[in-house]
Short mmCIF file of C-alpha atoms in Angstrom, two decimals:
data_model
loop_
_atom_site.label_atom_id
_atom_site.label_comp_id
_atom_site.label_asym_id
_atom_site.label_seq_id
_atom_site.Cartn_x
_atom_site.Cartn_y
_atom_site.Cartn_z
CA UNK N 23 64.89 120.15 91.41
CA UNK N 24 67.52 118.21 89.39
CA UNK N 25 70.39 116.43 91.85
CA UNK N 26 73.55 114.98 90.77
CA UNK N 27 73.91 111.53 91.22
CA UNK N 28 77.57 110.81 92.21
CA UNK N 29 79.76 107.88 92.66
CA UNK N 30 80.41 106.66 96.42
CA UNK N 31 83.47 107.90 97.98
CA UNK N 32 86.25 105.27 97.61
CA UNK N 33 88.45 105.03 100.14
CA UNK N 34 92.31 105.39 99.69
CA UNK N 35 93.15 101.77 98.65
CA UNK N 36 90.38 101.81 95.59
CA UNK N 37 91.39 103.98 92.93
CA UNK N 38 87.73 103.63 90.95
CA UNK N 39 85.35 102.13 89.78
CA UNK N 40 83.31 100.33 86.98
CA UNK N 41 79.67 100.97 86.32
CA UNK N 42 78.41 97.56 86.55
CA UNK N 43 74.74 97.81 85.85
CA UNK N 44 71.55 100.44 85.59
CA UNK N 45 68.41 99.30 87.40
CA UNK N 46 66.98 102.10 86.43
CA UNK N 47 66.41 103.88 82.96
CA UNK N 48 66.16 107.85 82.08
CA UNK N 49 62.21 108.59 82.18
CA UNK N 50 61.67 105.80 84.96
CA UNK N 51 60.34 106.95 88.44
CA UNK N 52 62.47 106.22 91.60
CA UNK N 53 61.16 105.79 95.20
CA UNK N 54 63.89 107.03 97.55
CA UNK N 55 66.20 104.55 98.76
CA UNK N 56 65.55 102.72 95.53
CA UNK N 57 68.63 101.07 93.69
CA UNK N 58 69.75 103.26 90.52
CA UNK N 59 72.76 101.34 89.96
CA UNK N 60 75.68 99.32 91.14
CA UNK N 61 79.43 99.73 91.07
CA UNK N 62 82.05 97.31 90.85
CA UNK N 63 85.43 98.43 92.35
CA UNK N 64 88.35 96.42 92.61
CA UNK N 65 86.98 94.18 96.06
CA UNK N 66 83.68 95.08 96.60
CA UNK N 67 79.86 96.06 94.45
CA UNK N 68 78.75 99.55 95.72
CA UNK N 69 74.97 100.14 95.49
CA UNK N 70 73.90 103.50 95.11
CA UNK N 71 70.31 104.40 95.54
CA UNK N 72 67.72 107.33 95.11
CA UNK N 73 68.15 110.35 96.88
CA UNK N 74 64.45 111.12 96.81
CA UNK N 75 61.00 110.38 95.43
CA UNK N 76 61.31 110.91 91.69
CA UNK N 77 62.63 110.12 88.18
CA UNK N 78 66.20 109.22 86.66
CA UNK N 79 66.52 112.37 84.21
CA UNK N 80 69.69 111.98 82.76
CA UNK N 81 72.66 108.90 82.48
CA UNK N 82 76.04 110.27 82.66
CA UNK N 83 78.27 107.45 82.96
CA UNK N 84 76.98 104.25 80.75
CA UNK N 85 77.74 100.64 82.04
CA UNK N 86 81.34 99.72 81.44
CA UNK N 87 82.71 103.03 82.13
CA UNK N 88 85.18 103.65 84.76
CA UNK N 89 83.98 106.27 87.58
CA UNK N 90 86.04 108.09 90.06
CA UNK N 91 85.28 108.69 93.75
CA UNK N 92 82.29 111.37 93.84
CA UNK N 93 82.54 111.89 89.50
CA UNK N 94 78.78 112.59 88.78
CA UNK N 95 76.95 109.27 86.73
CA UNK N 96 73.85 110.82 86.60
CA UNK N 97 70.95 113.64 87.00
CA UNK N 98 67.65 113.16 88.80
CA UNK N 99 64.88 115.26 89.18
CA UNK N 100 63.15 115.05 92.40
CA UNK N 101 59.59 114.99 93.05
CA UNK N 102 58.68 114.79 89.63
CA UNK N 103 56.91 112.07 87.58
CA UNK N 104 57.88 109.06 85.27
CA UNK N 105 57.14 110.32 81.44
CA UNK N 106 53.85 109.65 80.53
CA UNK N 107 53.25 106.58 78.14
CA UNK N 108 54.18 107.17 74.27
CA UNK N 109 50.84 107.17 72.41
CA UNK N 110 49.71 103.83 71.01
CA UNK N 111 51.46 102.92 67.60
CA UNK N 112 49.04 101.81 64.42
CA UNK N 113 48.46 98.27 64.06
CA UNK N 114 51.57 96.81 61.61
CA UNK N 115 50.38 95.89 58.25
CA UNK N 116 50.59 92.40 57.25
CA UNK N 117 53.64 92.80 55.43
CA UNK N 118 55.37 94.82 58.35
CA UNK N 119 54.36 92.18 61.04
CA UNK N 120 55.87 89.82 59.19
CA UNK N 121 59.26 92.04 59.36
CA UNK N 122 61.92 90.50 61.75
CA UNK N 123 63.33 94.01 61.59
CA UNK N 124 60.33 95.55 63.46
CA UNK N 125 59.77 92.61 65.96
CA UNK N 126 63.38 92.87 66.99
CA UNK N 127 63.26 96.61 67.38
CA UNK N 128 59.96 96.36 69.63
CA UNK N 129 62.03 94.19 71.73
CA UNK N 130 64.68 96.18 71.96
CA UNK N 131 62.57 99.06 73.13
CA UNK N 132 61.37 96.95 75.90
CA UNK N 133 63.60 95.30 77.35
CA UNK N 134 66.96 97.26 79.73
CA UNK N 135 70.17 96.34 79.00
CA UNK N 136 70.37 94.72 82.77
CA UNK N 137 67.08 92.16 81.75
CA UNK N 138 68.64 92.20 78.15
CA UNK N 139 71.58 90.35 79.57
CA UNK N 140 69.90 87.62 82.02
CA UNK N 141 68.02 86.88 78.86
CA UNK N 142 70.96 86.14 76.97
CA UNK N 143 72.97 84.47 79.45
CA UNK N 144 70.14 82.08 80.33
CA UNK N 145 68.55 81.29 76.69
CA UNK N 146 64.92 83.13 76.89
CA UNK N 147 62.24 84.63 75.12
CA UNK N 148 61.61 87.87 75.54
CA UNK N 149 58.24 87.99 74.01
CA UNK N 150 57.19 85.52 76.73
CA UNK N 151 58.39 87.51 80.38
CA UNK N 152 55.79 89.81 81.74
CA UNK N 153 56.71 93.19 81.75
CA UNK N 154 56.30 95.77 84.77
CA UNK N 155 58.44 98.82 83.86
CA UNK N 156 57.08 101.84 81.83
CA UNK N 157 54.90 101.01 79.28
CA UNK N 158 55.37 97.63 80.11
CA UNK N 159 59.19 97.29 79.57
CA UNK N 160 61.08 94.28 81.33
CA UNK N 161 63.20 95.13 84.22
CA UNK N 162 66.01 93.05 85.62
CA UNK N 163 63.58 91.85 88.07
CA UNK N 164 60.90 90.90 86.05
CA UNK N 165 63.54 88.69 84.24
CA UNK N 166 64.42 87.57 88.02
CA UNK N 167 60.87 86.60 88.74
CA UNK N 168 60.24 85.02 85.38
CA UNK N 169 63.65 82.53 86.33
CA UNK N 170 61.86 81.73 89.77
CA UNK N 171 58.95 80.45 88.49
CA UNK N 172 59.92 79.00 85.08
CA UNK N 173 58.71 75.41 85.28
CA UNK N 174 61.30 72.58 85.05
CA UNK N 175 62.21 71.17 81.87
CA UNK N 176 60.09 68.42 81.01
CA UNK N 177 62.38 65.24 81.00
CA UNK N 178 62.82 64.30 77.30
CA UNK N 179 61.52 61.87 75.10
CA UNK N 180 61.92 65.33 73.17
CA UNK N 181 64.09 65.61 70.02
CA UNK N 182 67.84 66.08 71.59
CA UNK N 183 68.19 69.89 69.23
CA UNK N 184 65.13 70.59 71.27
CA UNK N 185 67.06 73.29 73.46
CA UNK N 186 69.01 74.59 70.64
CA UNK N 187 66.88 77.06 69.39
CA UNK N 188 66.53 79.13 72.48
CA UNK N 189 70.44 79.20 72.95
CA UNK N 190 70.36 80.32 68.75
CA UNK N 191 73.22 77.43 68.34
CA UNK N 192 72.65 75.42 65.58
CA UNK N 193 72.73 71.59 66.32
CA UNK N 194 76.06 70.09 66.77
CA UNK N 195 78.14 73.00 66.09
CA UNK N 196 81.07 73.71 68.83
CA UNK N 197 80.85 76.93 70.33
CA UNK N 198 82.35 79.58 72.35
CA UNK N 199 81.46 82.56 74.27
CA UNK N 200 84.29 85.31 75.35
CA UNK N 201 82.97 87.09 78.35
CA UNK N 202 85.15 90.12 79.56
CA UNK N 203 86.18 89.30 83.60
CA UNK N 204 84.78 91.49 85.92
CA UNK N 205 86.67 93.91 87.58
CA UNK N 206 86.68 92.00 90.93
CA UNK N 207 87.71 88.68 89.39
CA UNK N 208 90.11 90.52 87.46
CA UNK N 209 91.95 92.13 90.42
CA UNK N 210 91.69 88.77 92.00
CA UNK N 211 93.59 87.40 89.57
CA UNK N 212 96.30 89.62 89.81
CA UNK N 213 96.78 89.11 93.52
CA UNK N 214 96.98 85.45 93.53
CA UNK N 215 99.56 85.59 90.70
CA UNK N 216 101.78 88.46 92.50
CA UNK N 217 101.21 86.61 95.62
CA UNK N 218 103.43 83.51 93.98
CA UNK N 219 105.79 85.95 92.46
CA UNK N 220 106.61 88.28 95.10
CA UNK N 221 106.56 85.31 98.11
CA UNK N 222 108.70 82.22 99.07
CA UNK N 223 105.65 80.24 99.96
CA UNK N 224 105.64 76.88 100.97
CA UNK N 225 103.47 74.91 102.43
CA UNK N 226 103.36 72.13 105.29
CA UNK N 227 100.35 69.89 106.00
CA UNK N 228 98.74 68.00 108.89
CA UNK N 229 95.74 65.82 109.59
CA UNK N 230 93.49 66.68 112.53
CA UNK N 231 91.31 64.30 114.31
CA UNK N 232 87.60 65.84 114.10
CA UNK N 233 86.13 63.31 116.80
CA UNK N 234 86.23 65.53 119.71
CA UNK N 235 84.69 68.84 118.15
CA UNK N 236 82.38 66.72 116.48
CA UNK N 237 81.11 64.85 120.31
CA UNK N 238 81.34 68.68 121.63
CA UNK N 239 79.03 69.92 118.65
CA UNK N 240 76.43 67.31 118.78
CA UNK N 241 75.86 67.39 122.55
CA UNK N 242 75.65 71.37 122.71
CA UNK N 243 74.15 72.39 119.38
CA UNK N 244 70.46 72.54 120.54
CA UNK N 245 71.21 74.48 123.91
CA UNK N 246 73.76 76.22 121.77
CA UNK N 247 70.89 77.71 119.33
CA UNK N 248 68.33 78.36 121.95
CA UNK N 249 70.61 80.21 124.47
CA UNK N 250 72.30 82.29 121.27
CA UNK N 251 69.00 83.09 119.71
CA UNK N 252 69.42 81.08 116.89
CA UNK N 253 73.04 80.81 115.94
CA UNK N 254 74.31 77.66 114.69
CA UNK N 255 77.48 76.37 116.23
CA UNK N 256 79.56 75.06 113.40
CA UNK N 257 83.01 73.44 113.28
CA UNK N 258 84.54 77.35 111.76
CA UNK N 259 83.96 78.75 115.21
CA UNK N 260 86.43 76.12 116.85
CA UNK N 261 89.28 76.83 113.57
CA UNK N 262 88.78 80.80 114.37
CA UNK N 263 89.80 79.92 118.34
CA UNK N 264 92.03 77.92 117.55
CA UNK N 265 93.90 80.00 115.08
CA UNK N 266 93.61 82.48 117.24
CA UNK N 267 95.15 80.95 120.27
CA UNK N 268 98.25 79.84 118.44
CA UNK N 269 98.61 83.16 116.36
CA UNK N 270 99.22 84.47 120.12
CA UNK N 271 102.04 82.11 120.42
CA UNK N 272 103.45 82.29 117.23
CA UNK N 273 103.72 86.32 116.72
CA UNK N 274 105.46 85.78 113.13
CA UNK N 275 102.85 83.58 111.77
CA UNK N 276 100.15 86.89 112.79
CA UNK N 277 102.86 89.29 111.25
CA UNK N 278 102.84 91.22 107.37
CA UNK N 279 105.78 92.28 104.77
CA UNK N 280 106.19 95.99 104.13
CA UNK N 281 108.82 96.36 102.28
CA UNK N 282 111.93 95.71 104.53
CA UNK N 283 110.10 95.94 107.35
CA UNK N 284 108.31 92.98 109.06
CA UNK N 285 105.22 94.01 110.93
CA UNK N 286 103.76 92.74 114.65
CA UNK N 287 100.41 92.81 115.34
CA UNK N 288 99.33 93.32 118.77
CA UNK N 289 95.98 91.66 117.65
CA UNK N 290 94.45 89.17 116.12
CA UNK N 291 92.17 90.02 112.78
CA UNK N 292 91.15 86.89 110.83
CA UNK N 293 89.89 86.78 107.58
CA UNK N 294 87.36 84.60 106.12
CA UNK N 295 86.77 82.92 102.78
CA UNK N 296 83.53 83.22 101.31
CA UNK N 297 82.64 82.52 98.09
CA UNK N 298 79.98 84.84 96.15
CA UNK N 299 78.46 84.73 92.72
CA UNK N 300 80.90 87.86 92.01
CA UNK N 301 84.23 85.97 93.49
CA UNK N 302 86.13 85.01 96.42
CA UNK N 303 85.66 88.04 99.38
CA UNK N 304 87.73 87.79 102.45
CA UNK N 305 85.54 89.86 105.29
CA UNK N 306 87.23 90.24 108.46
CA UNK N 307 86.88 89.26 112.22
CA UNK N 308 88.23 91.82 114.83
CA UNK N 309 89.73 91.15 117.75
CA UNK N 310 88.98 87.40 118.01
CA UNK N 311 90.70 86.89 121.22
CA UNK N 312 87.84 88.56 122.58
CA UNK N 313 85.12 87.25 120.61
CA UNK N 314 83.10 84.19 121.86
CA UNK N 315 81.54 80.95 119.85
CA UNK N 316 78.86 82.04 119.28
CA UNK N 317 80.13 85.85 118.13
CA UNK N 318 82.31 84.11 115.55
CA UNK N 319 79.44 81.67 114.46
CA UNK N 320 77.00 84.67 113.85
CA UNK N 321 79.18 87.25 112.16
CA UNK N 322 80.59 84.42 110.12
CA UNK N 323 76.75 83.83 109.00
CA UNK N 324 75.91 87.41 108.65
CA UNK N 325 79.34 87.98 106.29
CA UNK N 326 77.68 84.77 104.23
CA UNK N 327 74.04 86.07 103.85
CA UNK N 328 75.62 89.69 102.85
CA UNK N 329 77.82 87.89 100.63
CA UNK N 330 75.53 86.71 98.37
CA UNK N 331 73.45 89.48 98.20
CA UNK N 332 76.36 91.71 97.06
CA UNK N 333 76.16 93.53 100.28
CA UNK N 334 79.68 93.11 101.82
CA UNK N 335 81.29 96.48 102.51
CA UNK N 336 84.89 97.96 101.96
CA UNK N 337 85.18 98.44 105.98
CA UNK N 338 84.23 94.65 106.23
CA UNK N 339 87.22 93.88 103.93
CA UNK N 340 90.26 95.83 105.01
CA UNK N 341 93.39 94.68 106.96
CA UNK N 342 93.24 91.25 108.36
CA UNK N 343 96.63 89.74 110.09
CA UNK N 344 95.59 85.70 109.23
CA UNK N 345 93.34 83.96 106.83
CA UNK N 346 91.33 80.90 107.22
CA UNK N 347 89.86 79.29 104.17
CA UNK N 348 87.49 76.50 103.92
CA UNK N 349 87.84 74.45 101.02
CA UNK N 350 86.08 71.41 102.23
CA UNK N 351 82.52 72.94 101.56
CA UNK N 352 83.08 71.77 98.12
CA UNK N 353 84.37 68.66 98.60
CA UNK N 354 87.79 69.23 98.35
CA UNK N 355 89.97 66.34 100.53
CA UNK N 356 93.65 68.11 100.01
CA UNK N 357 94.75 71.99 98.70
CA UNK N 358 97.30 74.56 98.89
CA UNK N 359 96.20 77.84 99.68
CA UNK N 360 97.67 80.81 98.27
CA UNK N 361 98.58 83.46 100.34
CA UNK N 362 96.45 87.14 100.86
CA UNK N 363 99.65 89.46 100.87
CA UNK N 364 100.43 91.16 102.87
CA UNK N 365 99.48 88.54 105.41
CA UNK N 366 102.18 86.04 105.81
CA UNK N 367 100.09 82.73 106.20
CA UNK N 368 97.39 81.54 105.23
CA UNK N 369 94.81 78.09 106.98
CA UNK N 370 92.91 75.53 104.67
CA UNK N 371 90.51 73.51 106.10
CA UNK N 372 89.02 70.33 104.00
CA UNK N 373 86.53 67.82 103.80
CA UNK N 374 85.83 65.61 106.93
CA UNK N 375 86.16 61.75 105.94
CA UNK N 376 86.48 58.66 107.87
CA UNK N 377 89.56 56.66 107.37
CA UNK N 378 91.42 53.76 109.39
CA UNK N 379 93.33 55.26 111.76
CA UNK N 380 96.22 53.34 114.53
CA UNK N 381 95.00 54.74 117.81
CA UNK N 382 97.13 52.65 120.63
CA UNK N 383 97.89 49.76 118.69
CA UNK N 384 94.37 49.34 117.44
CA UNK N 385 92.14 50.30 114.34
CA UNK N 386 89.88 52.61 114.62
CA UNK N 387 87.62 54.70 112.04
CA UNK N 388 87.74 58.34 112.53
CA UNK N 389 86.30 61.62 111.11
CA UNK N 390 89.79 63.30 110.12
CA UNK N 391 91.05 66.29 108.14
CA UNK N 392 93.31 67.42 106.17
CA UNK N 393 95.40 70.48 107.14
CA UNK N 394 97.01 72.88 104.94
CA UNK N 395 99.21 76.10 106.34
CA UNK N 396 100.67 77.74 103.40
CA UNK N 397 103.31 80.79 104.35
CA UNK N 398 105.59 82.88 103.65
CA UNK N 399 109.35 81.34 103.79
CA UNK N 400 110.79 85.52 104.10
CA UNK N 401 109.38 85.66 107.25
CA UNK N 402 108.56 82.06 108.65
CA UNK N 403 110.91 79.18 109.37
CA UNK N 404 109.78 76.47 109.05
CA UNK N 405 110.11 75.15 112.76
CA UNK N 406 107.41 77.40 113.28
CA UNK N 407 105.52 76.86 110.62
CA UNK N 408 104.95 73.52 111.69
CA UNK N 409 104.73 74.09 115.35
CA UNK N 410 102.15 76.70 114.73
CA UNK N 411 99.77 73.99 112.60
CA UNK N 412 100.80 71.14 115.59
CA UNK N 413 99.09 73.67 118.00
CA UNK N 414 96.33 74.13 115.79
CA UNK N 415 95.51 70.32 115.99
CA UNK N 416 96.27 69.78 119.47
CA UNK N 417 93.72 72.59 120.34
CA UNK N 418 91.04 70.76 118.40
CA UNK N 419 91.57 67.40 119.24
CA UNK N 420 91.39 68.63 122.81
CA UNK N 421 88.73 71.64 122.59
CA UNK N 422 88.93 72.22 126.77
CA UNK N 423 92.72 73.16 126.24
CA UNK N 424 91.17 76.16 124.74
CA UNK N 425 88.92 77.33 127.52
CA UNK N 426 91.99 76.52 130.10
CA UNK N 427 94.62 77.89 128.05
CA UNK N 428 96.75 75.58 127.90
#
């Protein structure tokens, strides 16, 4: 019985979408639940997957097309089987082995246009990867595999051209590659630039002393772990409180533009940074006024994991009324966030380092960081602006002032 194959339903915000990539070729057999193929919207990948046990009949939509919400990409058969291997071929003559024309199209024939890619983009030989598809084709995952356990370079008393050939770059020639941006990084793009258009954004820093949280985290972690079945309790748990608790005092720092109209929230939704292979993602935490540690610590960990496996959901994405970004993972000491309209601020956090700090009269060397509250001048003074980041590293510097409210 042949079954269309549809797009996922996009909801209202997402106009389409982009087929990103096949895992699976017409004539291959499908277990159900089995990725077919992924598509890229404008925030998130969308895996779609088997409907059944069967085989991919037909591909209606090729990778790089644009798909709307529930437009058939493809036909599959269910229940039957993959197509039977193509009888074997007579041996090449001497003069057609030596062809480069036939070794490149016996290639071709084996190897998907997913695996054909991560070969390209990482320098391999396709003669070399074990194949597990039909009739022994390479499949995005057998490239995957190959990667995993490819042994490290030798370190080189080798000829310096050595890695040339399997890039196909001939020795000290300058290069370039023009790679099309993905759809996400694309619409990410646009966003940050019509978030510096469209806003008066300024932004107003402060240093926060880390010492306390620090003492706090060190004598609690263990306890923390084993009581929360596992969770780690990090130093983002004690930003999300924080934020949270002055958001409640400073309404127009938790407020959005729409239009004319300037929007209170009755709640506080913070979004989260994370960085993925695909691009920055901003996944959402309800209702953190009611949220605990070690709530925040493990759906913070579970947006990661999902993150990098491409897994993070529309739903997970939507609304948000603050954003808290964490640059200091990769080093960096001082930045200026852009905002994520229509929110009208926006936290960085940075890199912990010790430096000298006057502490009654006295030297002393502290953990400190760097501050950064970028927002939106249309809607924030800056009175506020400041207060609201004062109260931010007050709270922190003090961590019981959050339990007592005070």
């Amino acid at each position: 019985m042949s079954i269309d194959i549809k797009a996922p339903t996009f909801p209202e915000s997402v106009a389409d979408g982009t087929v990103a990539t096949w895992h699976k070729q017409p004539g291959e057999a499908c277990s159900a639940d089995e990725l077919i193929v992924d598509i890229e919207t404008d925030k998130v990948v969308l895996e779609v997957v088997a409907p059944a046990d069967g085989v991919l009949k037909e591909i209606v939509k090729g990778e790089g097309d644009t798909v709307l919400s529930e437009e058939v990409i493809a036909i599959f058969e269910e229940g039957a089987a993959a197509a039977a291997p193509a009888p074997a071929e007579k041996a090449p003559t001497a003069e057609s082995a030596d062809s480069p024309a036939a070794e490149v199209t016996t290639d071709a024939d084996k190897v998907g246009p997913a695996a054909r890619k991560l070969i390209e983009e990482n320098g391999l030989d396709a003669s070399k990867i074990p194949g597990t598809g039909k009739n022994g084709g390479i499949t995005k995952e057998d490239v995957q595999n190959f990667l995993k356990n490819k042994p490290a370079a030798a370190p080189a008393a080798a000829a310096p051209a050595a890695a040339a050939p399997a890039l196909n770059i001939p020795a000290g020639e300058r290069t370039e590659k023009r790679v099309p941006m993905t759809r996400l990084r694309a619409t990410i793009a646009k966003r940050l630039v019509e978030a510096q258009q469209n806003a008066a954004m300024l932004t107003t820093y402060n240093e926060v002393n880390m010492k306390p949280v620090m003492e706090l985290r060190k004598q609690y972690k263990d306890l923390f772990e084993k009581v929360h079945g596992g969770t780690r309790l990090g130093f983002m748990s004690f930003f999300v409180k924080a934020a949270t608790e002055a958001l409640k005092r400073f309404p127009a720092v938790n407020a959005s533009i729409d239009g004319n109209d300037m929007v209170y929230h009755g709640y506080q939704d913070i979004g989260v940074a994370v960085s993925t292979e695909r691009g920055l993602m901003v996944p959402v935490l309800r209702d953190t006024d009611s949220m605990s540690l070690a709530e925040v610590e493990g759906t913070i960990a579970d947006f990661g994991k999902r993150g990098r496996e491409g897994k993070l959901g529309m739903d997970d994405m939507q609304g948000g009324t603050f954003t808290i970004t964490n640059g200091g993972v990769f080093g960096s000491l001082m930045s200026t966030p852009i905002l994520n309209p229509p929110q009208t601020a926006i936290l960085g956090m940075h890199k912990i380092q010790e430096r000298p700090m006057a502490v009654n009269g006295q030297v002393e060397i502290l953990p400190m960081m760097y501050l950064a509250l970028s927002y939106d001048h249309r809607m924030i003074d800056g009175k506020e602006a400041v207060q609201f980041l004062v109260t931010i590293k007050d709270l922190l510097e003090d961590p019981a002032r959050m339990l007592l409210d005070v």
